[in-house]
Amino acid sequence: MKTLTFRLSLILILCTLLAVCAPIYPVHAENLSITTHARAAALIDVESGRILYSSRGDEPMLIASLTKIMTAIVAIENGDLDSKVKVGKNAFAKEGSSLYLKQGEEMKLEDMLYGLMLRSGNDAATAIAEHVGGSEQGFVYLMNAKAEELGLTHTHFANPHGLDAEGHYSSANDLAVLTAYALHNPVFKEIVKTQEKTADNPYEKWDYKWANKNKMLRLYEGADGVKTGYTKKALRCLVSSATRNGQQLVAVTLNDGNDWNDHAALLNFGFNHYPLKTLIERGEGISGYSFVTSKKFAYPLGQGEEARIVTKLVLNEQPGASGGTDARSSFGLKGSLVLQLGGKEIGRVPVYTPDKLPPEQSLYMKRYTPAGAAAYPADTWLQALGSALRALLQMGK
């Protein structure tokens, strides 16, 4: 009874303080609206997978050569980068953008991936698909399997190059998630940030030399990717990435006649309003327990959001009546720290006994929330009060 009375007193005090101070110290006074010239757009934080902005983000649309983001990551994950790709008759003189590869020519897969992403070679896309997938159709199967694995529910591929075709589409949100995933691969990350690449050409006196078509690499400070695209039906499409202060963001626009400027605005919006903040460090102790955290956890947070994060320790099931133990416990895994914002889970960090803390891993686990930046509003003192009360009521549970 004393505990309940104490909590009620705290709530009353909190209500009074917020009511008095709200007009002077608003929790979220900034106007976070942003517009682009795109038919669809999205902005994502690469480390967390949080969607920071979305406009028509789930609308399936033509995506032109943004397709090659999936082509590249599937080839990297399934192919031998040192293997020789032979240019067949289907790849030779493929319509659209090209590396001007000769039929029968052979090139190392890694070099061809640079040509694919820097110069958007449709001949390279076809040659890579036939080499890695056995046929273009076999490779497209791998592309769609990867889309399903990543939960890209508004995406379907019909070819590896992005030329307009029936049943070939994606969405701004899906492309954001796909690119965030791909950027966790060091080979992909290195390719898309390269401004110029030279590759051997044993068939001529001169080597191949490819300059990246992505002007964002030169126009925007910290830009490090990713891919341009255009067809007469899809119009201008762009996926860009940039890193500042240890945070990497990805912007996506589809059908955008002013994409370079729009991407600069989107990236600025993300860096300015949703900086990445480390909430948990690897090896941190858990108060009241002899456990430590197994990994660092960082998340992009808007103004006032960090104070509203609730962290719960969820332990593994204890030994049952039969006397058996949870198999995971024998390996030191004791449970997880679950982090929530606005009542929604934003991540979890496994906790272990210190003597059985496993090596740190960097596997990318997608935590995808469409229009996530708008999912936890606190633009008024009343909303902040509600969040504070929810957090307070978690005490003692």
mmCIF file of C-alpha atoms in Angstrom:
data_model
loop_
_atom_site.group_PDB
_atom_site.id
_atom_site.type_symbol
_atom_site.label_atom_id
_atom_site.label_comp_id
_atom_site.label_asym_id
_atom_site.label_seq_id
_atom_site.Cartn_x
_atom_site.Cartn_y
_atom_site.Cartn_z
ATOM 1 C CA MET A 1 0.000 0.000 0.000
ATOM 2 C CA LYS A 2 2.857 2.357 0.834
ATOM 3 C CA THR A 3 4.448 1.610 -2.556
ATOM 4 C CA LEU A 4 1.194 2.395 -4.400
ATOM 5 C CA THR A 5 0.773 5.662 -2.477
ATOM 6 C CA PHE A 6 4.347 6.648 -3.252
ATOM 7 C CA ARG A 7 3.894 5.965 -6.985
ATOM 8 C CA LEU A 8 0.650 7.931 -7.077
ATOM 9 C CA SER A 9 2.401 10.837 -5.380
ATOM 10 C CA LEU A 10 5.157 10.749 -7.991
ATOM 11 C CA ILE A 11 2.597 10.762 -10.776
ATOM 12 C CA LEU A 12 0.812 13.777 -9.251
ATOM 13 C CA ILE A 13 4.094 15.674 -8.918
ATOM 14 C CA LEU A 14 5.082 14.817 -12.479
ATOM 15 C CA CYS A 15 1.736 15.989 -13.851
ATOM 16 C CA THR A 16 2.044 19.283 -12.019
ATOM 17 C CA LEU A 17 5.608 19.935 -13.163
ATOM 18 C CA LEU A 18 4.891 19.143 -16.814
ATOM 19 C CA ALA A 19 1.748 21.256 -16.847
ATOM 20 C CA VAL A 20 3.626 24.235 -15.465
ATOM 21 C CA CYS A 21 6.801 23.892 -17.536
ATOM 22 C CA ALA A 22 5.383 22.744 -20.862
ATOM 23 C CA PRO A 23 4.877 26.172 -22.453
ATOM 24 C CA ILE A 24 8.493 27.085 -21.673
ATOM 25 C CA TYR A 25 10.244 23.769 -22.409
ATOM 26 C CA PRO A 26 8.428 21.858 -25.174
ATOM 27 C CA VAL A 27 9.689 18.302 -25.620
ATOM 28 C CA HIS A 28 9.484 18.437 -29.412
ATOM 29 C CA ALA A 29 8.983 21.878 -30.847
ATOM 30 C CA GLU A 30 10.686 21.322 -34.227
ATOM 31 C CA ASN A 31 8.724 20.934 -37.441
ATOM 32 C CA LEU A 32 9.910 17.607 -38.873
ATOM 33 C CA SER A 33 7.989 17.761 -42.147
ATOM 34 C CA ILE A 34 9.951 17.311 -45.372
ATOM 35 C CA THR A 35 8.877 17.081 -48.988
ATOM 36 C CA THR A 36 10.525 15.862 -52.188
ATOM 37 C CA HIS A 37 9.736 15.901 -55.891
ATOM 38 C CA ALA A 38 9.609 12.077 -55.925
ATOM 39 C CA ARG A 39 6.554 9.932 -56.483
ATOM 40 C CA ALA A 40 7.875 7.742 -53.648
ATOM 41 C CA ALA A 41 10.712 8.203 -51.154
ATOM 42 C CA ALA A 42 12.245 6.634 -48.065
ATOM 43 C CA LEU A 43 15.091 7.254 -45.627
ATOM 44 C CA ILE A 44 16.617 4.548 -43.421
ATOM 45 C CA ASP A 45 19.308 4.288 -40.750
ATOM 46 C CA VAL A 46 21.640 1.488 -41.843
ATOM 47 C CA GLU A 47 22.690 0.140 -38.436
ATOM 48 C CA SER A 48 19.244 -0.119 -36.865
ATOM 49 C CA GLY A 49 17.054 -0.536 -39.939
ATOM 50 C CA ARG A 50 14.719 2.190 -38.691
ATOM 51 C CA ILE A 51 12.788 3.964 -41.428
ATOM 52 C CA LEU A 52 13.123 7.673 -40.643
ATOM 53 C CA TYR A 53 10.946 8.976 -43.464
ATOM 54 C CA SER A 54 8.550 7.375 -45.905
ATOM 55 C CA SER A 55 6.273 8.809 -48.574
ATOM 56 C CA ARG A 56 4.280 6.252 -50.585
ATOM 57 C CA GLY A 57 6.951 3.919 -49.299
ATOM 58 C CA ASP A 58 5.066 0.680 -49.895
ATOM 59 C CA GLU A 59 3.771 1.505 -53.376
ATOM 60 C CA PRO A 60 5.134 -0.997 -55.948
ATOM 61 C CA MET A 61 6.832 0.906 -58.772
ATOM 62 C CA LEU A 62 9.267 0.466 -61.636
ATOM 63 C CA ILE A 63 12.822 0.756 -60.311
ATOM 64 C CA ALA A 64 15.068 0.691 -63.402
ATOM 65 C CA SER A 65 18.727 -0.057 -62.577
ATOM 66 C CA LEU A 66 18.202 0.113 -58.824
ATOM 67 C CA THR A 67 17.524 -3.578 -59.526
ATOM 68 C CA LYS A 68 21.300 -4.031 -59.667
ATOM 69 C CA ILE A 69 21.565 -3.539 -55.907
ATOM 70 C CA MET A 70 19.932 -6.952 -55.543
ATOM 71 C CA THR A 71 21.940 -8.340 -58.479
ATOM 72 C CA ALA A 72 25.181 -7.319 -56.808
ATOM 73 C CA ILE A 73 24.460 -8.644 -53.317
ATOM 74 C CA VAL A 74 23.134 -11.972 -54.635
ATOM 75 C CA ALA A 75 26.229 -12.386 -56.810
ATOM 76 C CA ILE A 76 28.563 -11.486 -53.938
ATOM 77 C CA GLU A 77 26.878 -13.929 -51.565
ATOM 78 C CA ASN A 78 26.608 -16.797 -54.057
ATOM 79 C CA GLY A 79 29.555 -16.377 -56.424
ATOM 80 C CA ASP A 80 33.325 -16.708 -56.341
ATOM 81 C CA LEU A 81 34.719 -13.183 -56.767
ATOM 82 C CA ASP A 82 37.904 -14.555 -58.386
ATOM 83 C CA SER A 83 36.063 -16.698 -60.916
ATOM 84 C CA LYS A 84 36.008 -15.739 -64.594
ATOM 85 C CA VAL A 85 32.685 -14.614 -66.051
ATOM 86 C CA LYS A 86 32.283 -15.400 -69.743
ATOM 87 C CA VAL A 87 30.149 -13.042 -71.820
ATOM 88 C CA GLY A 88 27.534 -15.066 -73.705
ATOM 89 C CA LYS A 89 25.315 -14.155 -76.624
ATOM 90 C CA ASN A 90 22.476 -12.999 -74.332
ATOM 91 C CA ALA A 91 24.741 -10.515 -72.555
ATOM 92 C CA PHE A 92 26.576 -9.257 -75.639
ATOM 93 C CA ALA A 93 25.179 -5.930 -76.904
ATOM 94 C CA LYS A 94 22.382 -5.927 -74.342
ATOM 95 C CA GLU A 95 20.180 -2.885 -74.812
ATOM 96 C CA GLY A 96 20.504 0.121 -72.537
ATOM 97 C CA SER A 97 23.578 1.152 -70.554
ATOM 98 C CA SER A 98 26.553 -1.070 -71.304
ATOM 99 C CA LEU A 99 30.198 -1.853 -70.591
ATOM 100 C CA TYR A 100 30.534 -2.794 -74.290
ATOM 101 C CA LEU A 101 31.770 -6.268 -73.450
ATOM 102 C CA LYS A 102 32.645 -8.573 -76.353
ATOM 103 C CA GLN A 103 31.002 -11.948 -76.852
ATOM 104 C CA GLY A 104 33.280 -14.647 -75.497
ATOM 105 C CA GLU A 105 35.212 -12.136 -73.374
ATOM 106 C CA GLU A 106 36.127 -13.228 -69.855
ATOM 107 C CA MET A 107 36.422 -10.988 -66.823
ATOM 108 C CA LYS A 108 36.865 -11.633 -63.111
ATOM 109 C CA LEU A 109 33.506 -11.502 -61.301
ATOM 110 C CA GLU A 110 34.746 -8.870 -58.855
ATOM 111 C CA ASP A 111 35.757 -6.526 -61.691
ATOM 112 C CA MET A 112 32.475 -7.084 -63.485
ATOM 113 C CA LEU A 113 30.585 -6.134 -60.315
ATOM 114 C CA TYR A 114 32.386 -2.778 -60.368
ATOM 115 C CA GLY A 115 31.257 -2.272 -63.957
ATOM 116 C CA LEU A 116 27.746 -3.277 -62.960
ATOM 117 C CA MET A 117 27.458 -0.753 -60.126
ATOM 118 C CA LEU A 118 29.611 2.135 -61.385
ATOM 119 C CA ARG A 119 28.518 2.169 -65.035
ATOM 120 C CA SER A 120 25.253 0.239 -64.701
ATOM 121 C CA GLY A 121 26.199 -2.232 -67.430
ATOM 122 C CA ASN A 122 23.193 -4.278 -68.539
ATOM 123 C CA ASP A 123 25.558 -6.615 -70.387
ATOM 124 C CA ALA A 124 27.426 -7.139 -67.113
ATOM 125 C CA ALA A 125 24.174 -7.836 -65.257
ATOM 126 C CA THR A 126 23.185 -10.543 -67.735
ATOM 127 C CA ALA A 127 26.642 -12.114 -67.800
ATOM 128 C CA ILE A 128 26.806 -12.159 -63.999
ATOM 129 C CA ALA A 129 23.334 -13.702 -63.767
ATOM 130 C CA GLU A 130 24.181 -16.510 -66.181
ATOM 131 C CA HIS A 131 27.498 -17.152 -64.449
ATOM 132 C CA VAL A 132 26.196 -17.259 -60.861
ATOM 133 C CA GLY A 133 22.683 -18.617 -61.461
ATOM 134 C CA GLY A 134 23.399 -20.962 -64.359
ATOM 135 C CA SER A 135 20.901 -18.980 -66.412
ATOM 136 C CA GLU A 136 19.199 -15.603 -66.186
ATOM 137 C CA GLN A 137 16.031 -17.325 -64.944
ATOM 138 C CA GLY A 138 17.979 -19.258 -62.325
ATOM 139 C CA PHE A 139 19.561 -16.069 -61.029
ATOM 140 C CA VAL A 140 16.200 -14.257 -60.923
ATOM 141 C CA TYR A 141 14.963 -17.111 -58.741
ATOM 142 C CA LEU A 142 17.811 -16.350 -56.318
ATOM 143 C CA MET A 143 16.908 -12.653 -56.375
ATOM 144 C CA ASN A 144 13.287 -13.329 -55.445
ATOM 145 C CA ALA A 145 14.330 -15.834 -52.786
ATOM 146 C CA LYS A 146 16.528 -13.151 -51.224
ATOM 147 C CA ALA A 147 13.672 -10.645 -51.368
ATOM 148 C CA GLU A 148 11.460 -13.110 -49.512
ATOM 149 C CA GLU A 149 14.197 -13.782 -46.943
ATOM 150 C CA LEU A 150 14.475 -10.047 -46.231
ATOM 151 C CA GLY A 151 10.708 -9.596 -45.978
ATOM 152 C CA LEU A 152 10.449 -7.367 -49.054
ATOM 153 C CA THR A 153 6.726 -7.904 -49.569
ATOM 154 C CA HIS A 154 6.314 -5.231 -52.256
ATOM 155 C CA THR A 155 9.131 -6.506 -54.473
ATOM 156 C CA HIS A 156 9.374 -8.960 -57.359
ATOM 157 C CA PHE A 157 12.116 -9.334 -59.954
ATOM 158 C CA ALA A 158 11.832 -10.484 -63.566
ATOM 159 C CA ASN A 159 15.423 -9.765 -64.672
ATOM 160 C CA PRO A 160 18.841 -8.816 -63.222
ATOM 161 C CA HIS A 161 19.288 -5.461 -65.003
ATOM 162 C CA GLY A 162 16.100 -3.453 -64.427
ATOM 163 C CA LEU A 163 14.806 -2.949 -67.954
ATOM 164 C CA ASP A 164 11.029 -2.456 -67.736
ATOM 165 C CA ALA A 165 9.221 -5.797 -67.633
ATOM 166 C CA GLU A 166 5.927 -7.202 -66.418
ATOM 167 C CA GLY A 167 6.203 -8.430 -62.846
ATOM 168 C CA HIS A 168 9.343 -6.402 -62.159
ATOM 169 C CA TYR A 169 8.902 -3.865 -59.367
ATOM 170 C CA SER A 170 9.830 -2.777 -55.860
ATOM 171 C CA SER A 171 8.995 0.014 -53.409
ATOM 172 C CA ALA A 172 10.957 2.807 -51.759
ATOM 173 C CA ASN A 173 10.760 1.144 -48.336
ATOM 174 C CA ASP A 174 11.811 -2.251 -49.684
ATOM 175 C CA LEU A 175 14.767 -0.741 -51.529
ATOM 176 C CA ALA A 176 15.806 1.079 -48.363
ATOM 177 C CA VAL A 177 15.780 -2.163 -46.382
ATOM 178 C CA LEU A 178 17.585 -4.071 -49.140
ATOM 179 C CA THR A 179 20.321 -1.441 -49.383
ATOM 180 C CA ALA A 180 20.776 -1.241 -45.604
ATOM 181 C CA TYR A 181 21.239 -5.006 -45.614
ATOM 182 C CA ALA A 182 23.681 -4.924 -48.539
ATOM 183 C CA LEU A 183 25.794 -2.182 -46.946
ATOM 184 C CA HIS A 184 26.631 -4.560 -44.103
ATOM 185 C CA ASN A 185 28.579 -6.592 -46.671
ATOM 186 C CA PRO A 186 32.145 -5.184 -46.918
ATOM 187 C CA VAL A 187 32.554 -6.082 -50.606
ATOM 188 C CA PHE A 188 29.327 -4.364 -51.617
ATOM 189 C CA LYS A 189 30.139 -1.372 -49.413
ATOM 190 C CA GLU A 190 33.562 -0.938 -51.020
ATOM 191 C CA ILE A 191 32.243 -1.220 -54.586
ATOM 192 C CA VAL A 192 29.453 1.352 -54.301
ATOM 193 C CA LYS A 193 31.640 4.040 -52.712
ATOM 194 C CA THR A 194 34.326 3.773 -55.410
ATOM 195 C CA GLN A 195 34.468 6.823 -57.675
ATOM 196 C CA GLU A 196 36.711 5.326 -60.348
ATOM 197 C CA LYS A 197 37.825 1.784 -61.137
ATOM 198 C CA THR A 198 40.392 0.366 -63.553
ATOM 199 C CA ALA A 199 40.086 -3.243 -64.716
ATOM 200 C CA ASP A 200 42.282 -5.395 -66.939
ATOM 201 C CA ASN A 201 41.311 -5.700 -70.591
ATOM 202 C CA PRO A 202 43.364 -8.472 -72.206
ATOM 203 C CA TYR A 203 41.587 -7.974 -75.535
ATOM 204 C CA GLU A 204 42.731 -4.383 -76.157
ATOM 205 C CA LYS A 205 45.820 -2.222 -75.641
ATOM 206 C CA TRP A 206 43.894 -0.150 -73.106
ATOM 207 C CA ASP A 207 42.354 -1.126 -69.748
ATOM 208 C CA TYR A 208 38.782 -0.565 -68.741
ATOM 209 C CA LYS A 209 38.351 2.628 -66.738
ATOM 210 C CA TRP A 210 34.958 3.314 -65.186
ATOM 211 C CA ALA A 211 33.839 6.537 -63.493
ATOM 212 C CA ASN A 212 30.899 6.211 -61.125
ATOM 213 C CA LYS A 213 27.654 7.685 -62.493
ATOM 214 C CA ASN A 214 26.492 8.531 -58.966
ATOM 215 C CA LYS A 215 27.087 12.286 -58.686
ATOM 216 C CA MET A 216 26.200 12.235 -54.973
ATOM 217 C CA LEU A 217 29.712 10.932 -54.320
ATOM 218 C CA ARG A 218 31.004 14.304 -55.465
ATOM 219 C CA LEU A 219 28.121 16.557 -54.458
ATOM 220 C CA TYR A 220 27.475 15.542 -50.846
ATOM 221 C CA GLU A 221 29.920 15.467 -47.940
ATOM 222 C CA GLY A 222 30.257 11.943 -46.588
ATOM 223 C CA ALA A 223 28.476 10.286 -49.542
ATOM 224 C CA ASP A 224 29.489 6.628 -50.002
ATOM 225 C CA GLY A 225 26.985 5.049 -52.429
ATOM 226 C CA VAL A 226 24.868 3.634 -53.964
ATOM 227 C CA LYS A 227 23.111 3.423 -57.395
ATOM 228 C CA THR A 228 21.429 5.468 -60.110
ATOM 229 C CA GLY A 229 18.650 4.303 -62.409
ATOM 230 C CA TYR A 230 16.586 5.461 -65.379
ATOM 231 C CA THR A 231 14.201 4.128 -67.996
ATOM 232 C CA LYS A 232 11.594 5.984 -70.022
ATOM 233 C CA LYS A 233 8.837 4.507 -67.853
ATOM 234 C CA ALA A 234 10.525 4.478 -64.457
ATOM 235 C CA LEU A 235 12.119 7.906 -65.001
ATOM 236 C CA ARG A 236 14.866 9.044 -62.634
ATOM 237 C CA CYS A 237 15.511 6.720 -59.684
ATOM 238 C CA LEU A 238 18.259 7.005 -57.086
ATOM 239 C CA VAL A 239 19.532 5.287 -53.963
ATOM 240 C CA SER A 240 22.239 7.223 -52.123
ATOM 241 C CA SER A 241 24.084 6.680 -48.862
ATOM 242 C CA ALA A 242 26.241 8.878 -46.660
ATOM 243 C CA THR A 243 28.110 8.538 -43.366
ATOM 244 C CA ARG A 244 28.608 11.282 -40.793
ATOM 245 C CA ASN A 245 29.688 10.983 -37.157
ATOM 246 C CA GLY A 246 29.616 7.204 -37.387
ATOM 247 C CA GLN A 247 26.047 7.070 -38.680
ATOM 248 C CA GLN A 248 25.196 5.818 -42.161
ATOM 249 C CA LEU A 249 21.897 6.700 -43.818
ATOM 250 C CA VAL A 250 20.315 5.566 -47.089
ATOM 251 C CA ALA A 251 17.893 7.702 -49.108
ATOM 252 C CA VAL A 252 15.645 6.340 -51.872
ATOM 253 C CA THR A 253 13.622 8.255 -54.457
ATOM 254 C CA LEU A 254 11.578 6.855 -57.344
ATOM 255 C CA ASN A 255 10.447 8.989 -60.279
ATOM 256 C CA ASP A 256 12.162 12.181 -59.104
ATOM 257 C CA GLY A 257 13.214 14.924 -61.494
ATOM 258 C CA ASN A 258 15.217 16.758 -58.820
ATOM 259 C CA ASP A 259 16.843 13.794 -57.120
ATOM 260 C CA TRP A 260 20.309 15.187 -56.338
ATOM 261 C CA ASN A 261 18.856 18.073 -54.314
ATOM 262 C CA ASP A 262 16.145 15.919 -52.764
ATOM 263 C CA HIS A 263 18.694 13.371 -51.559
ATOM 264 C CA ALA A 264 20.812 16.063 -49.950
ATOM 265 C CA ALA A 265 17.696 17.312 -48.154
ATOM 266 C CA LEU A 266 16.677 13.813 -47.036
ATOM 267 C CA LEU A 267 20.127 12.970 -45.713
ATOM 268 C CA ASN A 268 20.414 16.308 -43.926
ATOM 269 C CA PHE A 269 17.011 15.684 -42.370
ATOM 270 C CA GLY A 270 18.121 12.330 -41.000
ATOM 271 C CA PHE A 271 21.479 13.471 -39.658
ATOM 272 C CA ASN A 272 20.025 16.608 -38.086
ATOM 273 C CA HIS A 273 16.910 15.154 -36.485
ATOM 274 C CA TYR A 274 17.685 11.467 -35.847
ATOM 275 C CA PRO A 275 21.334 11.059 -34.799
ATOM 276 C CA LEU A 276 22.486 7.561 -33.916
ATOM 277 C CA LYS A 277 22.870 7.124 -30.163
ATOM 278 C CA THR A 278 24.557 4.245 -28.359
ATOM 279 C CA LEU A 279 22.175 2.960 -25.693
ATOM 280 C CA ILE A 280 24.024 -0.188 -24.596
ATOM 281 C CA GLU A 281 27.706 -1.106 -24.779
ATOM 282 C CA ARG A 282 28.964 -4.671 -25.109
ATOM 283 C CA GLY A 283 29.992 -6.134 -21.748
ATOM 284 C CA GLU A 284 27.817 -3.840 -19.606
ATOM 285 C CA GLY A 285 26.721 -5.331 -16.297
ATOM 286 C CA ILE A 286 23.045 -5.826 -15.440
ATOM 287 C CA SER A 287 22.047 -4.264 -12.121
ATOM 288 C CA GLY A 288 21.114 -6.924 -9.588
ATOM 289 C CA TYR A 289 22.385 -9.812 -11.738
ATOM 290 C CA SER A 290 25.754 -11.365 -12.560
ATOM 291 C CA PHE A 291 25.083 -10.961 -16.320
ATOM 292 C CA VAL A 292 26.668 -8.843 -19.042
ATOM 293 C CA THR A 293 25.397 -7.618 -22.411
ATOM 294 C CA SER A 294 26.675 -9.435 -25.523
ATOM 295 C CA LYS A 295 26.701 -6.543 -27.992
ATOM 296 C CA LYS A 296 26.471 -2.824 -28.479
ATOM 297 C CA PHE A 297 23.069 -1.418 -29.357
ATOM 298 C CA ALA A 298 22.630 1.939 -31.081
ATOM 299 C CA TYR A 299 19.466 3.540 -32.398
ATOM 300 C CA PRO A 300 18.585 6.811 -34.184
ATOM 301 C CA LEU A 301 16.517 8.972 -31.869
ATOM 302 C CA GLY A 302 14.614 12.202 -32.314
ATOM 303 C CA GLN A 303 14.389 14.944 -29.736
ATOM 304 C CA GLY A 304 12.836 13.688 -26.501
ATOM 305 C CA GLU A 305 12.778 10.019 -27.520
ATOM 306 C CA GLU A 306 15.730 8.765 -25.479
ATOM 307 C CA ALA A 307 14.000 9.673 -22.225
ATOM 308 C CA ARG A 308 11.008 7.569 -23.228
ATOM 309 C CA ILE A 309 12.878 4.333 -23.893
ATOM 310 C CA VAL A 310 11.902 1.490 -21.577
ATOM 311 C CA THR A 311 14.326 -1.413 -21.045
ATOM 312 C CA LYS A 312 13.167 -4.763 -19.648
ATOM 313 C CA LEU A 313 15.188 -7.828 -18.709
ATOM 314 C CA VAL A 314 13.472 -10.973 -19.975
ATOM 315 C CA LEU A 315 15.022 -14.102 -18.496
ATOM 316 C CA ASN A 316 14.991 -17.567 -20.021
ATOM 317 C CA GLU A 317 12.582 -20.044 -18.452
ATOM 318 C CA GLN A 318 13.747 -21.497 -15.180
ATOM 319 C CA PRO A 319 14.144 -25.275 -14.644
ATOM 320 C CA GLY A 320 10.784 -27.024 -14.792
ATOM 321 C CA ALA A 321 9.215 -29.434 -12.369
ATOM 322 C CA SER A 322 11.039 -32.297 -14.088
ATOM 323 C CA GLY A 323 14.336 -30.782 -13.034
ATOM 324 C CA GLY A 324 15.492 -30.106 -16.595
ATOM 325 C CA THR A 325 17.259 -26.876 -17.550
ATOM 326 C CA ASP A 326 16.907 -24.556 -20.508
ATOM 327 C CA ALA A 327 19.544 -25.755 -23.013
ATOM 328 C CA ARG A 328 20.525 -22.161 -23.763
ATOM 329 C CA SER A 329 21.447 -21.564 -20.129
ATOM 330 C CA SER A 330 24.123 -24.244 -20.296
ATOM 331 C CA PHE A 331 25.874 -22.067 -22.888
ATOM 332 C CA GLY A 332 25.652 -18.985 -20.680
ATOM 333 C CA LEU A 333 22.680 -17.296 -22.392
ATOM 334 C CA LYS A 334 20.441 -16.079 -19.590
ATOM 335 C CA GLY A 335 17.949 -13.888 -21.416
ATOM 336 C CA SER A 336 17.675 -10.578 -23.234
ATOM 337 C CA LEU A 337 17.394 -6.885 -22.590
ATOM 338 C CA VAL A 338 14.348 -5.757 -24.578
ATOM 339 C CA LEU A 339 14.233 -2.078 -25.551
ATOM 340 C CA GLN A 340 10.919 -0.409 -26.302
ATOM 341 C CA LEU A 341 9.948 3.015 -27.539
ATOM 342 C CA GLY A 342 6.326 4.085 -27.524
ATOM 343 C CA GLY A 343 5.316 0.568 -26.503
ATOM 344 C CA LYS A 344 7.031 -0.952 -29.570
ATOM 345 C CA GLU A 345 10.108 -3.127 -29.467
ATOM 346 C CA ILE A 346 13.090 -1.528 -31.192
ATOM 347 C CA GLY A 347 15.663 -4.178 -30.360
ATOM 348 C CA ARG A 348 16.935 -6.758 -27.924
ATOM 349 C CA VAL A 349 20.376 -7.557 -26.586
ATOM 350 C CA PRO A 350 21.170 -11.087 -25.337
ATOM 351 C CA VAL A 351 22.749 -11.274 -21.876
ATOM 352 C CA TYR A 352 25.250 -13.913 -20.733
ATOM 353 C CA THR A 353 27.271 -14.911 -17.741
ATOM 354 C CA PRO A 354 30.667 -13.150 -18.044
ATOM 355 C CA ASP A 355 32.638 -16.385 -18.385
ATOM 356 C CA LYS A 356 30.595 -17.537 -21.395
ATOM 357 C CA LEU A 357 30.274 -14.288 -23.328
ATOM 358 C CA PRO A 358 30.505 -15.298 -27.032
ATOM 359 C CA PRO A 359 32.635 -13.474 -29.645
ATOM 360 C CA GLU A 360 31.073 -10.305 -30.965
ATOM 361 C CA GLN A 361 29.101 -10.762 -34.172
ATOM 362 C CA SER A 362 28.088 -8.200 -36.768
ATOM 363 C CA LEU A 363 25.173 -9.963 -38.446
ATOM 364 C CA TYR A 364 22.553 -7.538 -39.699
ATOM 365 C CA MET A 365 19.095 -8.182 -38.277
ATOM 366 C CA LYS A 366 16.456 -6.058 -39.987
ATOM 367 C CA ARG A 367 14.164 -4.090 -37.694
ATOM 368 C CA TYR A 368 11.900 -2.483 -40.252
ATOM 369 C CA THR A 369 9.178 -0.032 -39.263
ATOM 370 C CA PRO A 370 7.584 1.873 -42.174
ATOM 371 C CA ALA A 371 7.498 5.609 -41.491
ATOM 372 C CA GLY A 372 9.180 4.760 -38.204
ATOM 373 C CA ALA A 373 10.099 8.338 -37.454
ATOM 374 C CA ALA A 374 6.434 9.150 -37.014
ATOM 375 C CA ALA A 375 5.721 6.065 -34.933
ATOM 376 C CA TYR A 376 6.653 7.569 -31.570
ATOM 377 C CA PRO A 377 5.227 11.106 -31.541
ATOM 378 C CA ALA A 378 5.853 13.517 -28.703
ATOM 379 C CA ASP A 379 5.222 16.863 -30.306
ATOM 380 C CA THR A 380 3.260 18.209 -27.350
ATOM 381 C CA TRP A 381 3.759 18.238 -23.608
ATOM 382 C CA LEU A 382 0.600 16.114 -23.242
ATOM 383 C CA GLN A 383 2.093 13.342 -25.400
ATOM 384 C CA ALA A 384 5.306 13.557 -23.427
ATOM 385 C CA LEU A 385 3.327 13.265 -20.216
ATOM 386 C CA GLY A 386 1.669 10.106 -21.455
ATOM 387 C CA SER A 387 5.017 8.585 -22.352
ATOM 388 C CA ALA A 388 6.507 9.563 -19.001
ATOM 389 C CA LEU A 389 3.570 8.062 -17.126
ATOM 390 C CA ARG A 390 3.865 4.786 -19.040
ATOM 391 C CA ALA A 391 7.560 4.630 -18.193
ATOM 392 C CA LEU A 392 6.860 5.422 -14.526
ATOM 393 C CA LEU A 393 4.233 2.703 -14.252
ATOM 394 C CA GLN A 394 6.802 0.168 -15.415
ATOM 395 C CA MET A 395 8.637 0.736 -12.116
ATOM 396 C CA GLY A 396 8.148 -2.018 -9.641
ATOM 397 C CA LYS A 397 6.669 -4.462 -12.178
#
